[in-house]
XYZ file of C-alpha atoms in Angstrom:
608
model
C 0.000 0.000 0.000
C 0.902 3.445 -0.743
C 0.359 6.058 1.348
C -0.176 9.711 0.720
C 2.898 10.873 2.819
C 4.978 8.333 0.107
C 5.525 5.661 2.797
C 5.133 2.151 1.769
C 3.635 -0.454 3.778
C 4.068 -4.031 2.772
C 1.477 -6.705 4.130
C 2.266 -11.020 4.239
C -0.418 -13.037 4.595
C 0.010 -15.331 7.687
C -2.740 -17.882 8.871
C -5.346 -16.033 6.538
C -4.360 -12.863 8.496
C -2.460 -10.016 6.600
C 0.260 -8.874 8.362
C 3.034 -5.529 8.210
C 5.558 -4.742 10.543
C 5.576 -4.235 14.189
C 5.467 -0.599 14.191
C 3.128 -0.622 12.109
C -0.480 -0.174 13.139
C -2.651 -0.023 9.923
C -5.091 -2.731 9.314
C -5.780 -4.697 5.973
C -8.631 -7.235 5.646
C -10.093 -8.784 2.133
C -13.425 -8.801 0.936
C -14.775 -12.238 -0.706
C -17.900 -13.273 -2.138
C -19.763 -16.627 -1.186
C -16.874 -18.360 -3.320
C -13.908 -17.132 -2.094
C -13.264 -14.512 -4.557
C -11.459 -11.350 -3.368
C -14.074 -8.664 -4.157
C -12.495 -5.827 -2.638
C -9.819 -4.568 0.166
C -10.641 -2.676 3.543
C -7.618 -0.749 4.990
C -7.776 0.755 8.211
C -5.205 3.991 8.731
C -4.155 3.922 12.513
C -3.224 7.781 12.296
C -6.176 8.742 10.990
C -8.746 5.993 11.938
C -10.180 6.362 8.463
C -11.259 3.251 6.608
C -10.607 2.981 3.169
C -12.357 0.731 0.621
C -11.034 -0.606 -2.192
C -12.165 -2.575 -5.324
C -10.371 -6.070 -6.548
C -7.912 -4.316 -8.989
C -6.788 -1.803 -5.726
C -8.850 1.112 -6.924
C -9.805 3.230 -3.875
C -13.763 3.206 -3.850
C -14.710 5.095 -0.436
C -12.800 6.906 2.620
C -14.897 6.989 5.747
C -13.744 9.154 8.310
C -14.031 8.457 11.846
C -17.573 10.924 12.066
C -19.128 8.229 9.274
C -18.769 10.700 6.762
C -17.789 8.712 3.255
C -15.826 10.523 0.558
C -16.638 8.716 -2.820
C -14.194 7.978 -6.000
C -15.384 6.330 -8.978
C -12.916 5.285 -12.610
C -13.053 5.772 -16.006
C -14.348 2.562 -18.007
C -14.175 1.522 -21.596
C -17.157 3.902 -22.223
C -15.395 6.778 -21.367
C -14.274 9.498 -23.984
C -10.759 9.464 -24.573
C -10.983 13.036 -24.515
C -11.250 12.806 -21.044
C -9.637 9.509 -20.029
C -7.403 7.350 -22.515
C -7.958 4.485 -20.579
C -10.009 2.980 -18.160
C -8.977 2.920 -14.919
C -8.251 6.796 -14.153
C -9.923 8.241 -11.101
C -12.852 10.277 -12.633
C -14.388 12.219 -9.279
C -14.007 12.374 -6.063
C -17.042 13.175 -4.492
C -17.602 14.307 -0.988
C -20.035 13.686 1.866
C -22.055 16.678 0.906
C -22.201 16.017 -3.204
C -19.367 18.267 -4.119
C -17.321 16.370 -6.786
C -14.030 17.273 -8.268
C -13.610 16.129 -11.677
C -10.813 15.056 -13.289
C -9.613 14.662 -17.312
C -5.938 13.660 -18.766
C -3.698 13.975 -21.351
C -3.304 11.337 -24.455
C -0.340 10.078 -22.030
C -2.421 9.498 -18.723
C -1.487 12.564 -16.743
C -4.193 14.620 -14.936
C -4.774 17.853 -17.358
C -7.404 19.528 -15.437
C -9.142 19.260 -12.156
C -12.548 20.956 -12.027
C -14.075 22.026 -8.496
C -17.824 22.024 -8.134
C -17.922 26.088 -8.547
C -16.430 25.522 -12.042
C -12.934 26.980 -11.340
C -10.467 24.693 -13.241
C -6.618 24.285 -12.570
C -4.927 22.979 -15.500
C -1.455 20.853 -15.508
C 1.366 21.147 -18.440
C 3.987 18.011 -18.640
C 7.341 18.474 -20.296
C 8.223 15.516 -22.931
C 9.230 13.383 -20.112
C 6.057 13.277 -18.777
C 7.655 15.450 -15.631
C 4.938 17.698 -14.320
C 6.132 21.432 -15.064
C 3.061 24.337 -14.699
C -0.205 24.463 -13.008
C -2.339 27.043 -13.771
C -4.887 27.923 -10.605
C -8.393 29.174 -11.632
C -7.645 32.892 -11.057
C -5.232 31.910 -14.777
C -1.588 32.282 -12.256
C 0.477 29.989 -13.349
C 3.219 27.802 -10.992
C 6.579 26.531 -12.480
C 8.473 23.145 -11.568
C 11.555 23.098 -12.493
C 13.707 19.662 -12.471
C 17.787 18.501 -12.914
C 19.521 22.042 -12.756
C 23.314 21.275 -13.210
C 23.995 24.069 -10.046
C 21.977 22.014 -7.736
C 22.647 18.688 -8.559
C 26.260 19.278 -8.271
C 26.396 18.490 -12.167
C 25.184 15.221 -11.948
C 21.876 13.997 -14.279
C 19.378 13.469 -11.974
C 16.547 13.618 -14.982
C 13.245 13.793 -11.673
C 14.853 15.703 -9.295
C 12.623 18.473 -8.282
C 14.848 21.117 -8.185
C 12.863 23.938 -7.151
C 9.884 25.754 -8.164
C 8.826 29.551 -9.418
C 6.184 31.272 -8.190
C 2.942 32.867 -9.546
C 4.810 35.768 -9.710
C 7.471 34.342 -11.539
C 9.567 34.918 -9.029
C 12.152 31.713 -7.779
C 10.448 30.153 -4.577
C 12.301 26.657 -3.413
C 15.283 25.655 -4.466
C 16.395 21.817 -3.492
C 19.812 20.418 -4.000
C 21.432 17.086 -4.436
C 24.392 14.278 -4.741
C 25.361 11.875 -6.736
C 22.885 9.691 -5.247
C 19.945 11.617 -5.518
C 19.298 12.522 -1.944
C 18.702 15.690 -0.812
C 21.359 18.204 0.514
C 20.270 21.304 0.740
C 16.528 23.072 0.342
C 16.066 26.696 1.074
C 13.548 29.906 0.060
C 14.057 32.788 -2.258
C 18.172 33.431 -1.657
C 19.740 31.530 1.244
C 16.523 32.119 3.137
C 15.708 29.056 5.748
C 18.368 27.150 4.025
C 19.118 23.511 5.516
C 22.154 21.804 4.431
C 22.680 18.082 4.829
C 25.814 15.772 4.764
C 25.357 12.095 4.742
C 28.378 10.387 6.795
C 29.906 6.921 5.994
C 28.965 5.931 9.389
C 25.305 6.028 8.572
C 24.934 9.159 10.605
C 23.760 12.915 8.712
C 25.020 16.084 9.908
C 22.770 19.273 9.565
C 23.771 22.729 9.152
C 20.151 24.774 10.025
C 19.018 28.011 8.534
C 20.315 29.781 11.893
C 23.902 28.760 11.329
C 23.775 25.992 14.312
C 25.094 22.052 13.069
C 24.050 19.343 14.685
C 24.506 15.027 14.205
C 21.986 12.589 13.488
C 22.425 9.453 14.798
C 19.776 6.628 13.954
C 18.591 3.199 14.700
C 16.424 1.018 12.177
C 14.277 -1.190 14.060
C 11.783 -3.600 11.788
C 13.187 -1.815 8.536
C 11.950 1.953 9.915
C 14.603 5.022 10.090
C 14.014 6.247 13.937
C 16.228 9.316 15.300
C 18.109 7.846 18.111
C 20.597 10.090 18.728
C 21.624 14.163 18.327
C 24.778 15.414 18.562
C 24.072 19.121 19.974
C 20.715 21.401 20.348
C 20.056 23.025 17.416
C 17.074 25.642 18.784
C 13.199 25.384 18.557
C 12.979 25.374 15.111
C 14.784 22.785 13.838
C 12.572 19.399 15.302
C 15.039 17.699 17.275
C 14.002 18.485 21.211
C 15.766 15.809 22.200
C 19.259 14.930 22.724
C 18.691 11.050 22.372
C 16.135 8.548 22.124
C 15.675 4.542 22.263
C 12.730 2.124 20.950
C 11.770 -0.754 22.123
C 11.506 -3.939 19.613
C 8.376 -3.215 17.704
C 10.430 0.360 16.844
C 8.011 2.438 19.577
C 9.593 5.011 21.064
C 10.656 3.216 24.802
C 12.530 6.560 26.369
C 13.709 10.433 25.647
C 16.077 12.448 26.597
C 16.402 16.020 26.573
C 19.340 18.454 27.035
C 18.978 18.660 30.487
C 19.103 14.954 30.640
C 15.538 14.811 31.877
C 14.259 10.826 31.027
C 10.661 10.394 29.608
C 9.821 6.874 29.090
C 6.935 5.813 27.000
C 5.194 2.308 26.672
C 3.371 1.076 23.344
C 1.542 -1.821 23.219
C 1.498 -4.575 20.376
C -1.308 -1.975 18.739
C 0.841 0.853 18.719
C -1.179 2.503 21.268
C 1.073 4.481 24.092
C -0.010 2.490 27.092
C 2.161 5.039 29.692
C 4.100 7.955 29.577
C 6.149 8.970 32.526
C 7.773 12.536 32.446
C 11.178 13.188 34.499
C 11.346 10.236 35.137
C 13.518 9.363 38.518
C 12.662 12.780 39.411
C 10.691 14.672 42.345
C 8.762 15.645 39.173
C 8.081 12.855 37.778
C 4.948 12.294 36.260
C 3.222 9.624 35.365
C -0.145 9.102 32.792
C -1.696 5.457 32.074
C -4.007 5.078 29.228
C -6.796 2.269 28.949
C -7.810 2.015 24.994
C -10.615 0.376 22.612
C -7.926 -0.869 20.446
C -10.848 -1.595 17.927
C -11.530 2.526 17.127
C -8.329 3.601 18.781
C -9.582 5.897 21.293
C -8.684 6.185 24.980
C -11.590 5.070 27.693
C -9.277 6.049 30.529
C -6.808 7.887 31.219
C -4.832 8.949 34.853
C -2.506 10.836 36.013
C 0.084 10.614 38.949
C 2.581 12.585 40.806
C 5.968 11.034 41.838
C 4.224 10.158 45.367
C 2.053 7.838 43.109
C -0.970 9.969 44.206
C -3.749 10.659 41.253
C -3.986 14.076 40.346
C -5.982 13.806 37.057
C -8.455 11.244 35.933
C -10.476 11.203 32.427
C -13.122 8.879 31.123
C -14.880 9.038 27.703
C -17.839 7.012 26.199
C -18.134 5.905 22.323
C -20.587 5.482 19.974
C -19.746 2.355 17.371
C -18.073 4.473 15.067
C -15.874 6.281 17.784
C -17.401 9.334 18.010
C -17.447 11.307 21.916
C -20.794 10.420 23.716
C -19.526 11.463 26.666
C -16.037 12.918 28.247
C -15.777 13.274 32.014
C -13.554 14.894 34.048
C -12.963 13.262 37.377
C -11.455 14.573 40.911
C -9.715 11.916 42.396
C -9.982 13.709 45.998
C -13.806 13.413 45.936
C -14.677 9.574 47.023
C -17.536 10.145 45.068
C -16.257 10.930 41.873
C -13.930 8.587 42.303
C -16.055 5.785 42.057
C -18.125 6.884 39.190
C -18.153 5.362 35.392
C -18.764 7.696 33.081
C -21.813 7.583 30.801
C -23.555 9.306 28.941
C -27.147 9.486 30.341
C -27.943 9.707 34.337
C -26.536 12.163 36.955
C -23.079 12.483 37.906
C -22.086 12.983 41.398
C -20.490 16.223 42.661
C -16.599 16.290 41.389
C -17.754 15.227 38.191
C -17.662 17.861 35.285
C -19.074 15.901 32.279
C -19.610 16.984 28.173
C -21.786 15.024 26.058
C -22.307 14.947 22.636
C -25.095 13.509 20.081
C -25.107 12.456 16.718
C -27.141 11.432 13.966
C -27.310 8.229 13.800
C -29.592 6.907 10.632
C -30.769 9.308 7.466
C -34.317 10.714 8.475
C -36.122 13.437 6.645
C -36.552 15.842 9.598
C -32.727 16.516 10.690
C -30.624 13.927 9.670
C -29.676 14.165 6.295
C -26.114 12.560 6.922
C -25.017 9.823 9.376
C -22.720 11.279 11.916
C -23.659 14.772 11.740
C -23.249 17.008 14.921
C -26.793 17.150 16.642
C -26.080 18.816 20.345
C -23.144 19.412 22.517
C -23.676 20.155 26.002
C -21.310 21.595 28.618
C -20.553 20.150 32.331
C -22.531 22.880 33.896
C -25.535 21.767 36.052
C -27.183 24.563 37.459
C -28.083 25.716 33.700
C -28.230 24.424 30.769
C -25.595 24.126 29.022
C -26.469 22.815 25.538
C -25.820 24.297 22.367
C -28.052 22.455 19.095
C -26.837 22.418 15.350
C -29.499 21.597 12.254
C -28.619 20.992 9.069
C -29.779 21.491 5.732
C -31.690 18.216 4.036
C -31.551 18.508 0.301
C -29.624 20.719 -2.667
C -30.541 24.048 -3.976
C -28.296 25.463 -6.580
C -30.157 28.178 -8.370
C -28.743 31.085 -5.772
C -25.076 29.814 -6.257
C -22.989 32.258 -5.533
C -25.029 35.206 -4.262
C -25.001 35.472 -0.905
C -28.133 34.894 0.654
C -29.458 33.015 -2.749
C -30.516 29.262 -2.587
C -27.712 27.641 -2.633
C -26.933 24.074 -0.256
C -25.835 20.800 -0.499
C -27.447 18.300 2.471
C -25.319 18.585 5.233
C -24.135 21.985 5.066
C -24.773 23.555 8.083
C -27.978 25.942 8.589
C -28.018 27.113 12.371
C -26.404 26.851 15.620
C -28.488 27.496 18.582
C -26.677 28.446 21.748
C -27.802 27.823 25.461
C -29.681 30.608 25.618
C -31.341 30.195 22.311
C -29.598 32.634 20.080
C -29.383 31.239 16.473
C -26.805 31.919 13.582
C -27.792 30.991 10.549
C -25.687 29.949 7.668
C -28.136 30.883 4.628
C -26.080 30.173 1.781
C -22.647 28.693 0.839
C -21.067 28.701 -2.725
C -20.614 25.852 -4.712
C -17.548 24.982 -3.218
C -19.223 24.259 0.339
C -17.846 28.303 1.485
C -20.633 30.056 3.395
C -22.161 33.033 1.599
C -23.984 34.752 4.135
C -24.237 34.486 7.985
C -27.078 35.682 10.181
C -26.479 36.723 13.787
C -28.868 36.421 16.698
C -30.449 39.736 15.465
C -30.995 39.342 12.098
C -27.344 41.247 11.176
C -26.178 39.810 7.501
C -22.551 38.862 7.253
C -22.067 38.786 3.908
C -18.645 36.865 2.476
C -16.864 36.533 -1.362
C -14.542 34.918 -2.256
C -11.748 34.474 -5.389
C -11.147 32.146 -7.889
C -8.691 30.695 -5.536
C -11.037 30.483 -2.716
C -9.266 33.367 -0.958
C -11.465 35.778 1.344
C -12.788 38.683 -1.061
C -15.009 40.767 0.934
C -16.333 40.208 4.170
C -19.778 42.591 4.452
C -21.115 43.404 7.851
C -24.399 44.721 7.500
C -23.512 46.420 4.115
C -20.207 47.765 5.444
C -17.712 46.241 3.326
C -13.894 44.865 4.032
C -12.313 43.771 1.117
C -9.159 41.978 0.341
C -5.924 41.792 -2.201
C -3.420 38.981 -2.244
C -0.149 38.996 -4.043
C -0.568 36.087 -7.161
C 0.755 33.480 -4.855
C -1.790 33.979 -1.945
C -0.744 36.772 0.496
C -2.807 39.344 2.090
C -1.577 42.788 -0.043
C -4.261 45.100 0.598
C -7.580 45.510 2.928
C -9.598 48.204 2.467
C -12.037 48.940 5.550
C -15.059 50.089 5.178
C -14.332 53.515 5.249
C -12.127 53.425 2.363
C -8.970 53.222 3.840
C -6.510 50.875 2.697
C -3.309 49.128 4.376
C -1.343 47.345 2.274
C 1.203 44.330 2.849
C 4.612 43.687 1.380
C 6.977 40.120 1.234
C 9.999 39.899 0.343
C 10.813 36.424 -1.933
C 10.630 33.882 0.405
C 6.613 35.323 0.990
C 7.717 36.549 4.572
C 6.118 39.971 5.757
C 8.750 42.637 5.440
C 6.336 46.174 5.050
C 2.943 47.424 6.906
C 1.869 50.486 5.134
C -0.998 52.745 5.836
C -3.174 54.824 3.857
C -1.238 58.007 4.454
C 1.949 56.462 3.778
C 3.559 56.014 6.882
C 5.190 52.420 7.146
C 6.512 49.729 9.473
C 9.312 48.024 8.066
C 10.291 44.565 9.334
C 14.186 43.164 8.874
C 14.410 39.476 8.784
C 17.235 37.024 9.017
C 17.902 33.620 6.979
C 15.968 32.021 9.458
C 13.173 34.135 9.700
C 14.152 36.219 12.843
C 12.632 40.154 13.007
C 16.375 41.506 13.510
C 15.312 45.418 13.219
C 11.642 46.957 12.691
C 11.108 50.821 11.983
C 8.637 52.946 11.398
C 8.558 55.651 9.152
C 6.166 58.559 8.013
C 5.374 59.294 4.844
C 8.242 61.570 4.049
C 10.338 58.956 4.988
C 11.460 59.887 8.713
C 11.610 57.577 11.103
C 10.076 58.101 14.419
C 11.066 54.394 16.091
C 13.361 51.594 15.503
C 13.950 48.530 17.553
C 16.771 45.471 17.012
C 17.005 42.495 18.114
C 19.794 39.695 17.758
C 19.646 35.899 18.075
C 22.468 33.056 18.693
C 23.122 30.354 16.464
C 19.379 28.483 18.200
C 17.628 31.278 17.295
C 17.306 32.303 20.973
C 17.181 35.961 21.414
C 19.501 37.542 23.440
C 19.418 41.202 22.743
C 17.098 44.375 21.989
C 18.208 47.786 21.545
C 15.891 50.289 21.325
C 16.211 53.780 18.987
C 18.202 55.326 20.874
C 20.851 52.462 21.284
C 19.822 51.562 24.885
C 20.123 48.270 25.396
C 16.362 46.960 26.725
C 16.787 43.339 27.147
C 20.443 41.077 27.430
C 20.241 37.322 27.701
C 23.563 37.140 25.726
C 25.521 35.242 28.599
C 26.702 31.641 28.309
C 24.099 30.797 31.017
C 21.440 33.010 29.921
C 19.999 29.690 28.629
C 19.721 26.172 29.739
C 20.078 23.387 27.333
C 16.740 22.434 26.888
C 16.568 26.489 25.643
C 14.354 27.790 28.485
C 15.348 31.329 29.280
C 17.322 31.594 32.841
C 18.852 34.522 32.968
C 18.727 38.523 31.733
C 18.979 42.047 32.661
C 17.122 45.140 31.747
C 17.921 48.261 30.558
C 18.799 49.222 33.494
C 21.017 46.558 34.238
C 18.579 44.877 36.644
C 18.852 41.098 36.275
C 16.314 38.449 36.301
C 17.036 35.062 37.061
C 14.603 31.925 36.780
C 14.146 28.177 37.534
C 12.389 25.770 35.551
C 11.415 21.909 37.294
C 12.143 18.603 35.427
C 8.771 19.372 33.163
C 10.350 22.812 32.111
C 8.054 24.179 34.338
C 8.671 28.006 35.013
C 9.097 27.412 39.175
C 10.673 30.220 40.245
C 11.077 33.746 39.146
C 13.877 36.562 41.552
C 14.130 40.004 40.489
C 16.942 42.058 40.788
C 18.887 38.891 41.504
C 22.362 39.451 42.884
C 21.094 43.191 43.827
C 19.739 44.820 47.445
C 16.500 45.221 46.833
């Protein structure tokens, strides 16, 4: 099986059971008629708990989501025009819970060549002679470039499907992606050296990183059951680079068994055979330590208990939930574990809880009827823990399709299932009175009868947003920024990026202007601001170590307003310790074995 992330999963059959790795968790089961005859596939996906459906030949038929709602696909066939599918086979639609289909045609070669949504917007794709995908063309007629095997970033090598980057609807260069010899990836960035990650691949199996903030770090790793795991990092490389932790083990399935971070702080997990993470305990060995045990229905994958202790082994949390057959909340209850009543109580539910029980329940439809239910799983009522009130909050939905108002707001236009109102406890009702063809809402009535009125672009982007006939509307650069809003009033601020799409200029409708500086890594460095004759009035800058931790502002007039440049203004695991004002003043604080902010002292080291 194939996965949409690119991962492969391989299943044996074993005693008429099919069967993937350990660390694996997905499901596959076979469909057979009263012969024998495989008729179909089922595939469960554990991360999602969506169940797929698939036909004998391993076309995917359905996707049910874990609400019930089922997203159809259906193939061309031999009496399809070739002018829209050269063979049979090709997926045609895909249509979702609502009736909104996508529809798809190809090229003589079997490539997709246009995708049309359900409000008639088309994006169109453009193939190079080796069948390499190399424009699409969005509905609003902006076009995106691909761009594959440049000799500058394949270190001359003739890598014919490398993706080497891609140029924007403004034609400007986006991504550019480099490789070896091999064809693996060594370097990816934005725009100009912007966020640019460089990777080495060592003969000892390990990869050493170079991040966009100039910090380098090691990857070590461990392969258990045929699946890459980080084990290992060499030094912290900040927040933004993904690797909290300085090492890491798993135990034989390839779960994750411990952590640890830079401040050698142990957090050891256990999985059982389902993949499911039976117990977590944080800092560990520690007068921190905490510990959370998780009861599951390893059928739908959802907890049914779960409790949390201290290092004394006392309780200091406890949660129940309550399922419907398709794993949807009936019921979540929050427990105190110092109330002997509450502690003793199974939640459900229907009934009364006892006091220290704060409970939230939840109904659903539950078969098609022709008075509220126009979809199985649908949202009926949610209703809060409160019991002196109440606390419940209703939703009703609209039962059959009305196109003819598509896309004026407030015209008939609905697709059964869309939402129509909410009422809250106190029985104010919004109403959703129209949506476009795409499934967008139109128009939106308040509790007293105020219109919100809503367009959109080609692209699906926020046009206008009416309140009552006052009117915001909205630019976007061709690749899907915020440029402009004008308020209602006429006045306009506009929005400027630099070409890695990162906010660099705020500009008002007199002129006057806040300009942003930015590092490789995306840092502010410096922000000013600036009338319209081009003085400026205020300017701030900032610097940042090689983690991207700050550890200086200076203000306009060169006062330093905040230093945390110190070796030990830091811990390892990043947390701030240590600073002084402008004023010299320092502040000093203490974080637990959970990185818990413990302890703050101001004017530490002073005498006062």
């Amino acid at each position: 099986m194939f996965r949409p992330d690119g991962l492969q999963v391989t299943f044996v059959l074993q005693n008429g059971v099919w069967t993937t790795d350990p660390d694996v968790s997905d499901r596959l089961t076979t469909q057979t008629d009263a012969t024998g005859t495989i008729i179909g596939w089922l595939y469960f996906d554990a991360g999602t708990r969506n169940q797929e459906a698939y036909d004998a030949n391993g076309h995917l038929l359905s996707i049910t989501d874990t609400n019930g709602l089922v997203t159809t696909l259906s193939y061309s066939t031999a009496s399809t025009p070739t002018s829209i599918a050269p063979s049979t086979g090709l997926l045609l639609t895909v249509t979702d819970p609502h009736g909104r289909s996508l529809n798809f045609t190809y090229n003589a070669q079997g490539n997709v060549a246009t995708v049309a949504e359900p409000d008639g917007g088309v994006l169109s794709y453009s193939y190079d002679t080796n069948g390499r995908l190399v424009t699409v063309t969005y509905p609003d007629a902006k076009t995106r470039q691909y761009v594959y095997n440049e000799s500058t970033l394949t270190g001359g090598n003739n890598l014919p499907n490398a993706l080497t980057g891609d140029i924007d609807e403004s034609g400007t260069r986006f991504t550019s992606i480099g490789y070896n010899a091999s064809g693996q990836a060594t370097m990816s960035m934005l725009a100009s050296n912007i966020d640019k990650t460089q990777v080495t691949y060592n003969s000892a199996g390990t990869t050493s990183v170079t991040y966009p903030t100039g910090a380098q770090a090691t990857l070590g790793f461990v392969i258990p059951n045929g699946s890459m795991h980080t084990s290992s990092v060499s030094a912290p490389c900040g927040a933004a680079c993904g690797q909290p932790n300085a090492a890491a083990t798993f135990d034989s399935n390839g779960y994750p068994a411990s952590t640890t971070d830079w401040n050698g702080n142990v957090t050891a997990t256990t999985y059982d055979a389902n993949g499911l993470l039976d117990e977590e305990v944080d800092a560990q060995g520690t007068a921190n330590q905490r510990t959370t045990t998780t009861t599951w229905n390893t059928a739908l994958r959802v907890p049914l208990t779960r409790v949390v202790q201290n290092a004394a082994g006392a309780t200091v949390s406890s949660t129940q939930w309550v399922y419907n057959s398709t794993g949807q909340i009936l019921a979540r209850c929050a427990i105190d574990p110092t109330n002997s009543a509450a502690s003793g109580y199974s939640c459900a539910a229907t009934g009364t809880v006892p006091a220290g029980v704060r409970r939230w329940t939840s109904t659903y439809c539950t078969a098609v009827d022709g008075t509220q239910c126009p979809i199985i799983g649908l949202l009926l009522s949610s209703t809060g823990p409160r019991t002196d009130l109440t606390q419940t909050t209703t939703y009703s939905y609209y039962l059959d399709s009305a196109t003819n108002g598509c896309p004026t707001p407030g015209g008939a236009c609905h697709q059964p299932g869309d939402l129509y109102q909410i009422t809250d406890p106190l029985g104010h009702v919004t109403t959703y009175a129209s949506y476009d063809a795409d499934g967008r809402p139109t128009r939106i009535t308040d509790a007293n009868g105020i219109n919100t009125d809503l367009t959109y672009t080609p692209r699906g982007w926020l046009a206008s947003r009416s309140v009552d006939g006052a009117t915001t509307t909205f630019g976007y650069t061709p690749y899907g920024a915020v440029s402009s809003v004008t308020d209602p009033d006429g006045v306009t601020t506009t929005y400027g990026y630099d070409a890695a799409h990162r906010l660099v200029k705020v500009t008002d409708a007199q002129g006057n202007y806040v300009q942003y500086t930015l590092d490789a890594a995306g840092n502010k460095t410096a922000e000013q601001v600036v009338d319209a004759s081009g003085t400026a009035h205020r300017s701030l800058s900032r610097t940042f170590n090689a983690l991207g931790q700050l550890t200086s502002v200076v203000d306009g007039l060169n006062h330093t307003v905040f230093n945390a440049s110190t070796a030990g203004s830091y811990d390892a695991d990043g947390n701030l310790v240590q600073s002084s004002d402008g004023l010299g003043i320092q502040r000093r604080q203490s974080y637990d074995a959970l990185n818990r902010l413990v302890q703050t002292i101001d004017n530490y080291n002073g005498t006062n």
